[in-house]
């Protein structure tokens, strides 16, 4: 399940425990850079990092492509931010559901010793994914 927030998007796992929030998008230099925060919460895990992208690094089009592929795809489809501080892996189960695994790294994601945390949520492949793709497009605009 996903929902729009005043300052972002929240995705919640079926059990209600795991949560992913994409928050506070901003253009810090009034140019093509878009920064936002990713918060992950799940059974005692609380992790957050800032993410820098160039016009969202194609996140909106990636999510739209997934939404249009509601019948499914083989293997994982992945997105990664400019500085490798955020990744999303999407798997389709062939039965109408998409598992999205959000991974964040910090504080310097490009370094081998950076910490890493991940949370997974499931969405319906059809209307939920289409709605999420729309929300991501609005979020990054």
C-alpha positions as semicolon CSV with decimal commas, in nm:
position;residue;x (nm);y (nm);z (nm)
1;X;0,000;0,000;0,000
2;X;0,117;0,354;-0,070
3;X;-0,018;0,695;0,016
4;X;0,069;1,054;-0,056
5;X;0,196;1,261;0,237
6;X;0,210;1,639;0,264
7;X;0,583;1,628;0,190
8;X;0,627;1,294;0,015
9;X;0,516;0,935;-0,034
10;X;0,482;0,648;0,213
11;X;0,476;0,278;0,125
12;X;0,364;0,029;0,391
13;X;0,415;-0,349;0,391
14;X;0,117;-0,581;0,424
15;X;0,193;-0,649;0,792
16;X;0,200;-0,275;0,864
17;X;0,548;-0,295;1,015
18;X;0,779;-0,212;0,726
19;X;0,756;0,144;0,597
20;X;0,939;0,341;0,332
21;X;0,908;0,717;0,306
22;X;1,036;0,938;0,026
23;X;1,032;1,287;0,175
24;X;1,100;1,659;0,126
25;X;1,206;1,690;-0,238
26;X;1,394;2,009;-0,309
27;X;1,613;2,170;-0,573
28;X;1,903;2,301;-0,360
29;X;2,078;2,485;-0,643
30;X;1,771;2,585;-0,849
31;X;1,892;2,363;-1,134
32;X;1,858;1,998;-1,239
33;X;1,959;1,850;-0,902
34;X;1,672;1,708;-0,696
35;X;1,747;1,603;-0,339
36;X;1,514;1,409;-0,110
37;X;1,526;1,194;0,200
38;X;1,455;0,822;0,221
39;X;1,344;0,682;0,558
40;X;1,321;0,307;0,622
41;X;1,148;0,150;0,922
42;X;1,095;-0,219;0,999
43;X;1,094;-0,428;1,320
44;X;1,353;-0,220;1,508
45;X;1,525;-0,083;1,197
46;X;1,526;0,293;1,158
47;X;1,753;0,426;0,885
48;X;1,754;0,742;0,676
49;X;1,972;0,908;0,418
50;X;1,970;1,203;0,186
51;X;1,958;1,123;-0,185
52;X;2,089;1,345;-0,465
53;X;1,961;1,295;-0,819
54;X;1,974;1,475;-1,149
55;X;1,607;1,528;-1,240
56;X;1,527;1,215;-1,038
57;X;1,779;0,998;-1,230
58;X;1,494;0,849;-1,430
59;X;1,302;0,725;-1,125
60;X;0,966;0,849;-1,256
61;X;1,008;0,685;-1,597
62;X;1,138;0,364;-1,435
63;X;0,830;0,344;-1,212
64;X;0,603;0,420;-1,509
65;X;0,763;0,138;-1,710
66;X;0,700;-0,103;-1,421
67;X;0,339;0,012;-1,397
68;X;0,289;-0,043;-1,770
69;X;0,435;-0,395;-1,734
70;X;0,160;-0,509;-1,495
71;X;0,149;-0,854;-1,660
72;X;0,502;-0,915;-1,534
73;X;0,867;-0,938;-1,631
74;X;1,155;-1,178;-1,578
75;X;1,418;-1,114;-1,314
76;X;1,474;-0,796;-1,118
77;X;1,428;-0,445;-1,254
78;X;1,647;-0,196;-1,069
79;X;1,690;0,179;-1,027
80;X;1,988;0,352;-0,863
81;X;2,049;0,714;-0,768
82;X;2,336;0,925;-0,898
83;X;2,559;0,882;-0,593
84;X;2,450;0,522;-0,524
85;X;2,289;0,621;-0,194
86;X;1,952;0,469;-0,293
87;X;1,845;0,169;-0,500
88;X;1,514;0,002;-0,567
89;X;1,484;-0,357;-0,688
90;X;1,149;-0,469;-0,829
91;X;1,040;-0,831;-0,870
92;X;0,709;-0,940;-1,023
93;X;0,565;-1,265;-0,883
94;X;0,368;-1,349;-1,198
95;X;0,043;-1,339;-1,000
96;X;-0,024;-0,966;-0,996
97;X;0,211;-0,845;-0,722
98;X;0,534;-0,648;-0,723
99;X;0,789;-0,666;-0,444
100;X;0,987;-0,343;-0,412
101;X;1,308;-0,363;-0,209
102;X;1,440;-0,019;-0,111
103;X;1,809;-0,006;-0,023
104;X;1,989;0,296;0,119
105;X;2,359;0,347;0,192
106;X;2,548;0,611;0,382
107;X;2,715;0,832;0,470
108;X;2,937;0,808;0,158
109;X;2,755;0,544;-0,044
110;X;3,033;0,504;-0,299
111;X;3,272;0,374;-0,028
112;X;3,288;0,001;0,034
113;X;3,256;0,054;0,411
114;X;2,929;0,250;0,387
115;X;2,642;0,111;0,594
116;X;2,344;-0,038;0,412
117;X;1,982;-0,094;0,512
118;X;1,686;-0,230;0,318
119;X;1,310;-0,273;0,352
120;X;1,069;-0,456;0,121
121;X;0,706;-0,377;0,047
122;X;0,456;-0,543;-0,188
123;X;0,213;-0,365;-0,418
124;X;-0,051;-0,481;-0,662
125;X;0,100;-0,478;-1,009
126;X;-0,189;-0,288;-1,166
127;X;-0,357;0,010;-1,007
128;X;-0,119;0,041;-0,709
129;X;0,186;0,058;-0,934
130;X;0,016;0,306;-1,168
131;X;-0,076;0,525;-0,870
132;X;0,273;0,503;-0,725
133;X;0,426;0,598;-1,061
134;X;0,199;0,907;-1,073
135;X;0,293;1,002;-0,716
136;X;0,666;0,968;-0,792
137;X;0,627;1,190;-1,098
138;X;0,452;1,456;-0,887
139;X;0,706;1,413;-0,606
140;X;1,001;1,483;-0,839
141;X;0,840;1,765;-1,040
